[in-house]
């Protein structure tokens, strides 16, 4: 090795490393985009290709992602609503404006906390389950088995989860809206001695369709993120059981990070 | 049914035809120009040591991987020219029994076997049940349809995987290491099953294995792979009679004694070998 090569070595290696990481990153983004595209493709073209996306598979996933998440989503929404009421009354009492707390609760719950809490919960429940399922199936050659049986794995495994998520995320978020607002209302009614019905009529006056849509649109976006991050991690599993554990954890961490960051950008772009 | 003679075998139609197949894993060349064929109703065993490329070759034969170069036709169709729909349609005519079974753990054995029928046919539930039971009879697993894969032993799992592989009555059947992890008696039973499938159903069968006893028991022809190249294709008798030292070493389980070439050793250490292979 010449002296010049020896000097360039570490820099060249660093540049190569950056290049390789960039390539991997671009590859992952491309893979995720392909997953979304293929899911849509099979939904539209599946029947013509002899590979329809089965309704019962979607319903199964809707049960798993949505219906079974109702108790925990309800509990957390109630707690978040109450927490917002407690903090809101405390903060507004500085200005003697406790009665305005309804505004804070209404906007925060519907525009922000409901989609965010629902997204984080679904990422923890279903994003991890999806990553683990796809990971185990990859290791056990079950994905290969589907392919050689002439069954497209995206159509069979990903598309049902994607559609179930697109349907159930807004539903769960709407439920979370109602229960969160109710939680806030219960505390406000107790603390400020306002009737619950007066609180509700205030809420209905304050919240516009735009506020509601803002939260629901975000939840759909979060749902798509949860599915593609779960599947991409699961499909990229390496090693045995340890690998599945790693991709499951990674899927949850990445989903939650992606949800919070996307939330910030969405809020910035839509609110300003 | 007795084994067909080599002449008779070679007069039959080709169900798999591979010409000069080259494939890379990342930048490393795995298969270095493979040419082989499999004839109708033949049991072709692909053998080779670890790292010889036999599993990679099998993945290509099952059309799960795309080659860097070369031609391959499956059941008379050039797989590089197939549309997506045609590829899926072709795959319905092949069956695969994976090494670990690859049965879906969330489904019962019966549901696993019925899955291809459910996805590709309009048969009613009752007919699918009957067909699943029929295939379970073929592999001597009658009555096991309601168990989950985790409740089956290793040998049963492999036989259940065979039942799923043959449920669409494929023309071509692949086995990946059927005897691996099984005791000799169970392995022999599986060999018998493979012979029965060829004789009774006229299937062409490709078996990848490193088990010599099993290979010689079932093979009509053997393809011997070594370091990504074909060492020899021939009947078990031709294989045994070969005077190629590498084949004899593999058949007699002798450790390869290489003459120490200092230059080659240095090239391996400095990684020059790999860069040449990449080229």
Coordinates of C-alpha atoms in Angstrom, one line a residue:
Chain A
X1 CA 0.0 0.0 0.0
X2 CA 1.4 3.4 -1.0
X3 CA 1.7 6.3 1.5
X4 CA -1.1 8.1 -0.3
X5 CA -3.4 5.1 -0.2
X6 CA -2.7 4.7 3.5
X7 CA -3.7 8.3 4.2
X8 CA -6.8 8.1 2.1
X9 CA -7.8 4.7 3.6
X10 CA -9.9 5.8 6.6
X11 CA -11.6 8.7 4.8
X12 CA -12.4 6.5 1.8
X13 CA -13.7 3.8 4.1
X14 CA -15.9 6.4 5.9
X15 CA -17.3 7.7 2.7
X16 CA -17.9 4.1 1.5
X17 CA -19.7 3.4 4.8
X18 CA -21.9 6.5 4.4
X19 CA -22.6 5.4 0.8
X20 CA -23.6 1.9 1.9
X21 CA -25.8 3.2 4.7
X22 CA -27.5 5.6 2.3
X23 CA -28.1 2.7 -0.2
X24 CA -29.6 0.6 2.5
X25 CA -31.8 3.5 3.6
X26 CA -33.0 4.2 0.0
X27 CA -33.6 0.4 -0.3
X28 CA -35.8 0.4 2.8
X29 CA -37.8 3.4 1.6
X30 CA -38.3 1.7 -1.7
X31 CA -39.4 -1.5 -0.1
X32 CA -41.9 0.3 2.1
X33 CA -43.3 2.2 -1.0
X34 CA -43.5 -1.2 -2.8
X35 CA -45.5 -2.7 0.1
X36 CA -48.1 0.1 -0.1
X37 CA -48.3 -0.1 -3.8
X38 CA -48.6 -3.9 -3.9
X39 CA -51.3 -3.9 -1.2
X40 CA -53.3 -1.4 -3.3
X41 CA -52.5 -3.4 -6.5
X42 CA -53.8 -6.7 -5.1
X43 CA -56.9 -5.0 -3.7
X44 CA -57.8 -3.7 -7.1
X45 CA -56.3 -6.3 -9.5
X46 CA -56.4 -9.3 -7.2
X47 CA -59.6 -10.8 -8.5
X48 CA -58.5 -10.5 -12.1
X49 CA -55.2 -12.1 -11.2
X50 CA -56.9 -15.0 -9.4
X51 CA -55.6 -13.7 -6.1
X52 CA -58.4 -11.7 -4.4
X53 CA -57.7 -10.1 -1.0
X54 CA -60.1 -12.2 1.2
X55 CA -62.8 -10.4 3.2
X56 CA -62.6 -12.8 6.0
X57 CA -58.8 -12.2 6.3
X58 CA -59.5 -8.5 6.6
X59 CA -62.3 -9.1 9.2
X60 CA -59.9 -11.3 11.2
X61 CA -57.3 -8.5 11.2
X62 CA -60.0 -5.9 12.1
X63 CA -60.9 -8.0 15.1
X64 CA -57.3 -8.3 16.2
X65 CA -56.2 -4.7 15.5
X66 CA -59.4 -2.9 16.3
X67 CA -62.0 -4.8 18.4
X68 CA -59.6 -6.4 20.9
X69 CA -57.9 -3.0 21.4
X70 CA -61.1 -1.3 22.5
X71 CA -60.8 -1.9 26.3
X72 CA -57.2 -0.6 26.5
X73 CA -57.8 2.3 24.1
X74 CA -60.9 3.3 26.1
X75 CA -59.0 3.2 29.4
X76 CA -56.1 5.3 28.2
X77 CA -58.4 7.8 26.5
X78 CA -60.4 8.2 29.7
X79 CA -57.2 8.7 31.6
X80 CA -55.8 11.2 29.1
X81 CA -59.0 13.2 29.0
X82 CA -59.0 13.5 32.8
X83 CA -55.3 14.3 32.9
X84 CA -55.9 17.2 30.4
X85 CA -58.8 18.5 32.5
X86 CA -56.6 18.4 35.7
X87 CA -53.7 20.2 34.0
X88 CA -55.9 22.6 32.1
X89 CA -57.8 23.7 35.2
X90 CA -54.6 24.1 37.1
X91 CA -52.9 26.2 34.3
X92 CA -56.0 28.4 33.6
X93 CA -56.6 29.0 37.3
X94 CA -53.5 31.3 37.1
X95 CA -55.5 33.6 34.9
X96 CA -58.9 32.9 36.6
X97 CA -60.1 31.4 33.4
X98 CA -60.9 27.8 34.5
X99 CA -64.2 27.8 32.6
X100 CA -62.3 28.0 29.3
X101 CA -60.8 24.5 30.0
X102 CA -63.3 23.0 27.6
X103 CA -61.4 24.6 24.7
X104 CA -58.2 23.1 25.7
X105 CA -59.7 19.6 26.2
X106 CA -61.7 19.7 23.0
X107 CA -58.8 20.7 20.7
X108 CA -56.1 18.6 22.5
X109 CA -58.1 15.4 22.6
X110 CA -59.6 15.5 19.1
X111 CA -56.6 17.0 17.2
X112 CA -53.7 15.5 19.1
X113 CA -54.0 13.1 22.0
X114 CA -56.6 10.7 20.6
X115 CA -54.7 9.9 17.3
X116 CA -51.4 9.9 19.1
X117 CA -52.3 7.6 22.0
X118 CA -54.3 5.3 19.7
X119 CA -51.3 5.2 17.3
X120 CA -48.8 4.4 20.0
X121 CA -51.1 1.7 21.5
X122 CA -51.8 0.0 18.1
X123 CA -48.0 0.2 17.3
X124 CA -47.3 -1.6 20.6
X125 CA -50.1 -4.2 20.1
X126 CA -50.4 -4.8 16.4
X127 CA -47.2 -3.4 14.9
X128 CA -45.2 -5.7 17.1
X129 CA -47.5 -8.7 16.4
X130 CA -47.2 -8.1 12.7
X131 CA -43.3 -7.9 12.8
X132 CA -43.1 -11.1 15.0
X133 CA -45.6 -13.0 12.8
X134 CA -43.8 -12.1 9.5
X135 CA -40.4 -12.7 11.2
X136 CA -41.3 -16.2 12.4
X137 CA -42.9 -17.0 9.0
X138 CA -39.7 -15.9 7.2
X139 CA -37.5 -18.0 9.4
X140 CA -39.7 -21.0 9.1
X141 CA -39.8 -20.6 5.3
X142 CA -43.5 -20.1 5.5
X143 CA -43.2 -17.0 3.3
X144 CA -41.3 -19.1 0.7
X145 CA -44.0 -21.8 1.0
X146 CA -46.7 -19.3 0.2
X147 CA -44.8 -18.1 -2.9
X148 CA -44.2 -21.6 -4.2
X149 CA -47.9 -22.4 -3.6
X150 CA -48.7 -19.5 -6.0
X151 CA -50.0 -17.3 -3.2
X152 CA -48.6 -13.8 -3.2
X153 CA -47.4 -13.1 0.4
X154 CA -48.2 -9.4 0.2
X155 CA -51.7 -10.1 -0.9
X156 CA -52.2 -12.9 1.7
X157 CA -50.5 -11.3 4.7
X158 CA -49.9 -7.6 4.2
X159 CA -53.0 -6.3 2.3
X160 CA -55.5 -7.6 4.9
X161 CA -53.6 -6.0 7.7
X162 CA -53.3 -2.8 5.7
X163 CA -57.0 -2.5 5.0
X164 CA -58.0 -3.6 8.5
X165 CA -55.7 -0.8 9.8
X166 CA -57.1 1.8 7.4
X167 CA -60.6 1.0 8.7
X168 CA -59.9 0.4 12.3
X169 CA -57.5 3.3 13.1
X170 CA -60.1 6.0 12.5
X171 CA -62.7 4.0 14.3
X172 CA -60.5 3.6 17.3
X173 CA -59.5 7.2 17.2
X174 CA -63.1 8.3 17.1
X175 CA -63.9 6.1 20.1
X176 CA -60.9 7.6 21.8
X177 CA -62.2 11.1 21.0
X178 CA -65.5 10.4 22.6
X179 CA -64.1 8.7 25.7
X180 CA -61.3 11.2 26.1
X181 CA -63.8 14.1 26.0
X182 CA -66.0 12.2 28.4
X183 CA -63.1 11.7 30.8
X184 CA -62.3 15.4 30.7
X185 CA -66.0 16.2 31.1
X186 CA -66.3 14.0 34.2
X187 CA -63.5 15.8 35.9
X188 CA -64.6 19.2 34.8
X189 CA -68.1 18.5 36.0
X190 CA -66.8 17.4 39.4
X191 CA -64.3 20.2 39.9
X192 CA -66.0 23.2 38.3
X193 CA -69.5 22.1 39.3
X194 CA -70.8 22.3 35.7
X195 CA -73.3 19.8 34.4
X196 CA -72.1 17.2 32.0
X197 CA -74.7 18.1 29.4
X198 CA -73.6 21.8 29.5
X199 CA -70.0 20.6 29.0
X200 CA -71.1 18.4 26.0
X201 CA -73.0 21.2 24.4
X202 CA -69.9 23.4 24.8
X203 CA -67.7 20.7 23.2
X204 CA -70.0 20.3 20.3
X205 CA -70.0 24.0 19.6
X206 CA -66.2 24.2 19.9
X207 CA -65.2 21.2 17.7
X208 CA -65.5 21.7 14.0
X209 CA -65.6 19.0 11.3
X210 CA -62.1 20.2 10.4
X211 CA -60.8 19.4 13.9
X212 CA -62.3 15.9 13.8
X213 CA -61.0 15.2 10.3
X214 CA -57.5 16.5 11.3
X215 CA -57.3 13.8 14.0
X216 CA -58.8 11.0 11.9
X217 CA -56.6 11.7 8.8
X218 CA -53.6 11.5 11.1
X219 CA -54.7 8.2 12.5
X220 CA -55.0 6.7 8.9
X221 CA -51.4 7.9 8.2
X222 CA -50.2 6.3 11.5
X223 CA -51.9 3.1 10.6
X224 CA -50.1 2.9 7.3
X225 CA -46.8 3.6 9.1
X226 CA -47.4 0.9 11.6
X227 CA -48.1 -1.8 9.0
X228 CA -45.2 -1.0 6.7
X229 CA -42.7 -0.6 9.5
X230 CA -43.9 -3.9 11.1
X231 CA -43.8 -5.8 7.8
X232 CA -40.4 -4.4 6.7
X233 CA -38.8 -5.3 10.0
X234 CA -40.4 -8.7 10.1
X235 CA -39.3 -9.5 6.5
X236 CA -35.8 -8.4 7.2
X237 CA -35.3 -10.8 10.1
X238 CA -32.0 -12.5 10.5
X239 CA -31.0 -15.3 12.8
X240 CA -33.5 -17.4 14.8
X241 CA -35.7 -16.5 17.8
X242 CA -33.3 -13.8 18.9
X243 CA -33.7 -12.1 15.5
X244 CA -37.5 -12.1 15.9
X245 CA -37.2 -10.5 19.3
X246 CA -34.9 -7.8 17.8
X247 CA -37.1 -7.0 14.9
X248 CA -40.2 -6.9 17.1
X249 CA -38.6 -4.4 19.4
X250 CA -37.2 -2.4 16.5
X251 CA -40.6 -2.3 14.8
X252 CA -42.3 -0.8 17.9
X253 CA -39.6 1.8 18.5
X254 CA -39.5 2.8 14.9
X255 CA -43.3 2.9 14.6
X256 CA -43.7 5.1 17.7
X257 CA -40.8 7.4 16.6
X258 CA -42.3 7.7 13.1
X259 CA -45.8 8.4 14.5
X260 CA -44.5 11.2 16.8
X261 CA -42.4 12.8 14.1
X262 CA -45.1 12.5 11.4
X263 CA -47.5 14.0 13.9
X264 CA -45.3 17.0 14.3
X265 CA -44.9 17.6 10.6
X266 CA -48.7 17.0 10.0
X267 CA -49.5 19.5 12.7
X268 CA -47.1 22.0 11.3
X269 CA -48.3 21.7 7.7
X270 CA -52.0 21.6 8.4
X271 CA -52.3 24.0 11.3
X272 CA -50.2 26.9 10.0
Chain B
X1 CA -42.3 -50.1 -10.6
X2 CA -38.6 -50.5 -11.5
X3 CA -36.2 -47.8 -12.2
X4 CA -36.2 -46.6 -15.8
X5 CA -33.1 -47.3 -17.9
X6 CA -30.8 -44.3 -18.5
X7 CA -31.6 -44.5 -22.3
X8 CA -35.3 -44.6 -21.7
X9 CA -35.1 -41.8 -19.2
X10 CA -33.2 -39.5 -21.6
X11 CA -35.8 -40.0 -24.3
X12 CA -38.5 -38.5 -22.0
X13 CA -39.6 -34.9 -22.1
X14 CA -37.7 -32.4 -19.9
X15 CA -39.6 -30.9 -17.1
X16 CA -36.7 -28.8 -15.9
X17 CA -34.1 -27.5 -18.3
X18 CA -31.3 -25.3 -16.9
X19 CA -28.6 -23.8 -19.1
X20 CA -25.5 -22.1 -17.9
X21 CA -27.1 -20.7 -14.7
X22 CA -25.0 -18.1 -12.9
X23 CA -26.0 -16.6 -9.6
X24 CA -24.6 -14.2 -7.0
X25 CA -25.3 -13.7 -3.4
X26 CA -24.4 -10.1 -2.9
X27 CA -21.1 -9.9 -4.7
X28 CA -20.2 -13.5 -4.2
X29 CA -20.7 -15.9 -7.0
X30 CA -22.6 -19.0 -5.8
X31 CA -23.6 -20.9 -8.9
X32 CA -20.9 -20.8 -11.6
X33 CA -22.6 -21.9 -14.8
X34 CA -25.0 -24.8 -14.0
X35 CA -26.5 -26.8 -16.8
X36 CA -28.8 -29.7 -16.0
X37 CA -32.2 -31.2 -16.8
X38 CA -34.9 -33.3 -15.1
X39 CA -37.0 -35.7 -17.1
X40 CA -40.7 -36.6 -16.8
X41 CA -41.3 -39.2 -14.0
X42 CA -37.7 -39.0 -12.8
X43 CA -36.3 -38.7 -9.3
X44 CA -33.3 -36.4 -9.6
X45 CA -31.2 -36.1 -6.5
X46 CA -29.0 -33.0 -6.1
X47 CA -26.1 -33.8 -3.8
X48 CA -23.1 -31.9 -2.6
X49 CA -21.3 -30.9 0.5
X50 CA -22.0 -27.8 2.6
X51 CA -21.6 -24.6 0.6
X52 CA -21.7 -26.5 -2.7
X53 CA -24.7 -24.3 -3.8
X54 CA -27.3 -27.1 -3.8
X55 CA -29.9 -25.1 -1.7
X56 CA -29.3 -22.1 -3.9
X57 CA -29.9 -24.2 -7.0
X58 CA -33.1 -25.6 -5.5
X59 CA -34.4 -22.0 -4.8
X60 CA -33.7 -21.2 -8.5
X61 CA -35.5 -24.4 -9.6
X62 CA -38.5 -23.4 -7.5
X63 CA -38.4 -20.0 -9.2
X64 CA -37.9 -18.2 -5.9
X65 CA -34.7 -16.5 -7.0
X66 CA -33.7 -14.6 -10.1
X67 CA -30.4 -15.7 -11.7
X68 CA -27.7 -13.3 -12.8
X69 CA -27.5 -15.0 -16.2
X70 CA -28.5 -18.3 -17.9
X71 CA -31.7 -19.8 -19.0
X72 CA -34.2 -22.0 -17.1
X73 CA -37.4 -23.5 -18.2
X74 CA -39.9 -25.2 -15.9
X75 CA -42.6 -27.5 -17.3
X76 CA -41.8 -26.3 -20.8
X77 CA -42.0 -22.6 -19.9
X78 CA -39.1 -20.2 -20.0
X79 CA -39.4 -18.6 -16.5
X80 CA -37.6 -15.4 -17.5
X81 CA -40.4 -14.7 -20.0
X82 CA -43.4 -15.3 -17.7
X83 CA -45.7 -12.5 -16.6
X84 CA -46.6 -12.4 -12.9
X85 CA -49.9 -14.1 -13.5
X86 CA -48.2 -16.8 -15.5
X87 CA -45.6 -17.3 -12.8
X88 CA -48.3 -17.9 -10.2
X89 CA -50.2 -20.1 -12.5
X90 CA -47.1 -22.2 -13.1
X91 CA -46.4 -22.5 -9.4
X92 CA -49.7 -24.2 -8.9
X93 CA -48.3 -27.1 -10.9
X94 CA -45.3 -27.5 -8.6
X95 CA -45.2 -28.7 -5.0
X96 CA -42.5 -28.2 -2.4
X97 CA -41.8 -30.0 0.9
X98 CA -39.5 -27.7 2.8
X99 CA -36.8 -28.9 5.2
X100 CA -38.7 -27.9 8.3
X101 CA -42.1 -28.5 6.8
X102 CA -43.0 -24.8 6.7
X103 CA -46.5 -25.6 7.8
X104 CA -48.4 -22.5 9.0
X105 CA -48.3 -22.7 12.8
X106 CA -51.5 -20.7 13.2
X107 CA -53.5 -23.4 11.3
X108 CA -54.3 -27.0 11.9
X109 CA -52.7 -29.7 9.7
X110 CA -56.0 -30.0 7.8
X111 CA -56.3 -26.2 7.2
X112 CA -52.7 -26.2 6.0
X113 CA -53.4 -28.9 3.4
X114 CA -56.6 -27.2 2.3
X115 CA -55.0 -23.8 1.9
X116 CA -53.9 -24.2 -1.8
X117 CA -57.3 -25.6 -2.6
X118 CA -59.1 -22.7 -0.8
X119 CA -56.9 -20.1 -2.6
X120 CA -56.9 -21.6 -6.1
X121 CA -60.1 -23.5 -6.5
X122 CA -63.9 -23.0 -6.0
X123 CA -64.3 -26.4 -4.2
X124 CA -66.8 -26.5 -1.3
X125 CA -65.7 -27.2 2.2
X126 CA -66.9 -30.8 2.2
X127 CA -64.9 -31.6 -1.0
X128 CA -61.8 -29.9 0.4
X129 CA -62.1 -31.9 3.6
X130 CA -62.2 -35.2 1.6
X131 CA -59.3 -34.2 -0.5
X132 CA -57.2 -33.2 2.6
X133 CA -58.0 -36.6 4.2
X134 CA -57.1 -38.4 1.0
X135 CA -53.7 -36.7 0.9
X136 CA -53.2 -37.5 4.6
X137 CA -54.0 -41.1 3.8
X138 CA -51.2 -41.1 1.1
X139 CA -48.6 -40.0 3.6
X140 CA -50.0 -42.3 6.4
X141 CA -51.3 -39.5 8.6
X142 CA -55.0 -40.2 8.5
X143 CA -56.8 -38.8 11.4
X144 CA -54.2 -36.1 12.2
X145 CA -56.0 -33.2 10.4
X146 CA -57.2 -31.5 13.6
X147 CA -53.8 -31.3 15.2
X148 CA -51.6 -28.2 15.0
X149 CA -48.1 -28.5 13.5
X150 CA -46.5 -28.1 16.9
X151 CA -48.2 -31.3 18.1
X152 CA -46.5 -33.4 15.4
X153 CA -43.1 -35.1 15.5
X154 CA -40.3 -34.3 13.0
X155 CA -41.2 -37.1 10.7
X156 CA -44.9 -36.5 10.8
X157 CA -44.3 -32.8 10.2
X158 CA -42.4 -33.6 7.0
X159 CA -45.1 -36.0 5.8
X160 CA -47.8 -33.4 6.5
X161 CA -45.7 -31.0 4.4
X162 CA -45.7 -33.6 1.6
X163 CA -49.5 -33.9 1.9
X164 CA -49.8 -30.1 1.4
X165 CA -47.3 -30.2 -1.4
X166 CA -49.3 -32.8 -3.4
X167 CA -52.8 -31.5 -2.7
X168 CA -53.0 -29.8 -6.1
X169 CA -51.7 -32.9 -7.8
X170 CA -48.5 -31.2 -9.0
X171 CA -46.5 -32.5 -12.0
X172 CA -43.2 -31.6 -10.3
X173 CA -42.3 -32.0 -6.6
X174 CA -39.3 -30.6 -4.7
X175 CA -37.9 -32.0 -1.5
X176 CA -35.4 -30.0 0.5
X177 CA -33.3 -32.3 2.8
X178 CA -36.2 -34.8 3.5
X179 CA -34.1 -37.0 5.8
X180 CA -32.4 -34.2 7.8
X181 CA -33.0 -34.6 11.5
X182 CA -34.8 -37.9 11.2
X183 CA -33.8 -41.3 12.6
X184 CA -32.9 -43.9 10.0
X185 CA -36.2 -45.8 10.1
X186 CA -38.3 -42.7 9.7
X187 CA -35.9 -41.4 7.0
X188 CA -36.4 -44.8 5.1
X189 CA -40.2 -44.4 5.4
X190 CA -39.9 -41.0 3.8
X191 CA -37.8 -42.4 1.0
X192 CA -40.5 -45.1 0.4
X193 CA -43.1 -42.3 0.2
X194 CA -41.0 -40.4 -2.4
X195 CA -40.7 -43.6 -4.5
X196 CA -44.5 -44.2 -4.1
X197 CA -45.3 -40.7 -5.3
X198 CA -43.2 -41.1 -8.4
X199 CA -44.6 -44.6 -9.1
X200 CA -48.3 -44.1 -8.2
X201 CA -48.7 -40.5 -9.3
X202 CA -46.1 -40.2 -12.1
X203 CA -44.6 -37.1 -10.5
X204 CA -41.2 -35.8 -11.4
X205 CA -39.3 -35.3 -8.2
X206 CA -36.2 -33.2 -7.3
X207 CA -34.6 -34.0 -4.0
X208 CA -31.8 -32.0 -2.4
X209 CA -30.0 -34.1 0.2
X210 CA -26.6 -34.8 1.6
X211 CA -27.7 -38.2 2.9
X212 CA -25.9 -40.8 0.8
X213 CA -28.0 -43.8 1.7
X214 CA -31.2 -42.0 1.0
X215 CA -29.8 -40.6 -2.3
X216 CA -28.8 -44.0 -3.6
X217 CA -32.0 -45.6 -2.6
X218 CA -34.3 -43.2 -4.4
X219 CA -32.3 -41.6 -7.3
X220 CA -32.8 -42.3 -10.9
X221 CA -30.0 -39.8 -11.6
X222 CA -27.8 -37.8 -9.3
X223 CA -26.4 -34.3 -9.9
X224 CA -23.2 -33.9 -7.8
X225 CA -22.4 -30.2 -7.0
X226 CA -19.2 -28.9 -5.8
X227 CA -18.3 -25.3 -5.0
X228 CA -21.0 -24.0 -7.3
X229 CA -20.2 -26.2 -10.3
X230 CA -21.6 -29.6 -11.5
X231 CA -19.0 -32.3 -10.9
X232 CA -21.1 -35.0 -12.5
X233 CA -24.6 -36.0 -13.5
X234 CA -25.3 -39.7 -13.7
X235 CA -27.1 -42.8 -12.3
X236 CA -26.1 -43.9 -8.8
X237 CA -24.1 -46.8 -10.4
X238 CA -22.2 -44.4 -12.7
X239 CA -21.6 -42.2 -9.7
X240 CA -20.2 -45.1 -7.6
X241 CA -18.0 -46.2 -10.6
X242 CA -16.6 -42.7 -11.2
X243 CA -12.9 -42.4 -10.9
X244 CA -13.1 -38.7 -10.1
X245 CA -11.3 -38.3 -6.7
X246 CA -13.6 -35.5 -5.5
X247 CA -16.7 -37.6 -6.1
X248 CA -15.1 -40.6 -4.4
X249 CA -14.1 -38.4 -1.5
X250 CA -17.7 -37.1 -1.1
X251 CA -19.2 -40.6 -1.5
X252 CA -16.7 -42.2 1.0
X253 CA -17.0 -39.3 3.4
X254 CA -13.2 -38.7 3.1
X255 CA -11.9 -35.3 4.1
X256 CA -10.5 -33.5 1.1
X257 CA -6.8 -33.4 1.2
X258 CA -5.6 -30.4 -0.8
X259 CA -2.0 -29.9 -1.9
X260 CA -0.8 -26.9 -0.1
X261 CA -0.3 -24.2 -2.7
X262 CA 1.4 -21.2 -1.0
X263 CA 0.2 -18.8 -3.7
X264 CA -3.4 -19.9 -3.5
X265 CA -3.2 -19.7 0.3
X266 CA -1.9 -16.2 0.2
X267 CA -4.7 -15.2 -2.3
X268 CA -7.3 -16.6 0.1
X269 CA -5.9 -14.6 3.0
X270 CA -5.7 -11.4 1.1
X271 CA -9.2 -11.9 -0.3
X272 CA -8.0 -11.8 -3.9
X273 CA -9.9 -15.0 -4.6
X274 CA -13.2 -13.5 -3.8
X275 CA -12.6 -10.4 -5.9
X276 CA -11.8 -12.7 -8.8
X277 CA -15.0 -14.7 -8.2
X278 CA -17.0 -11.4 -8.1
X279 CA -15.7 -10.6 -11.5

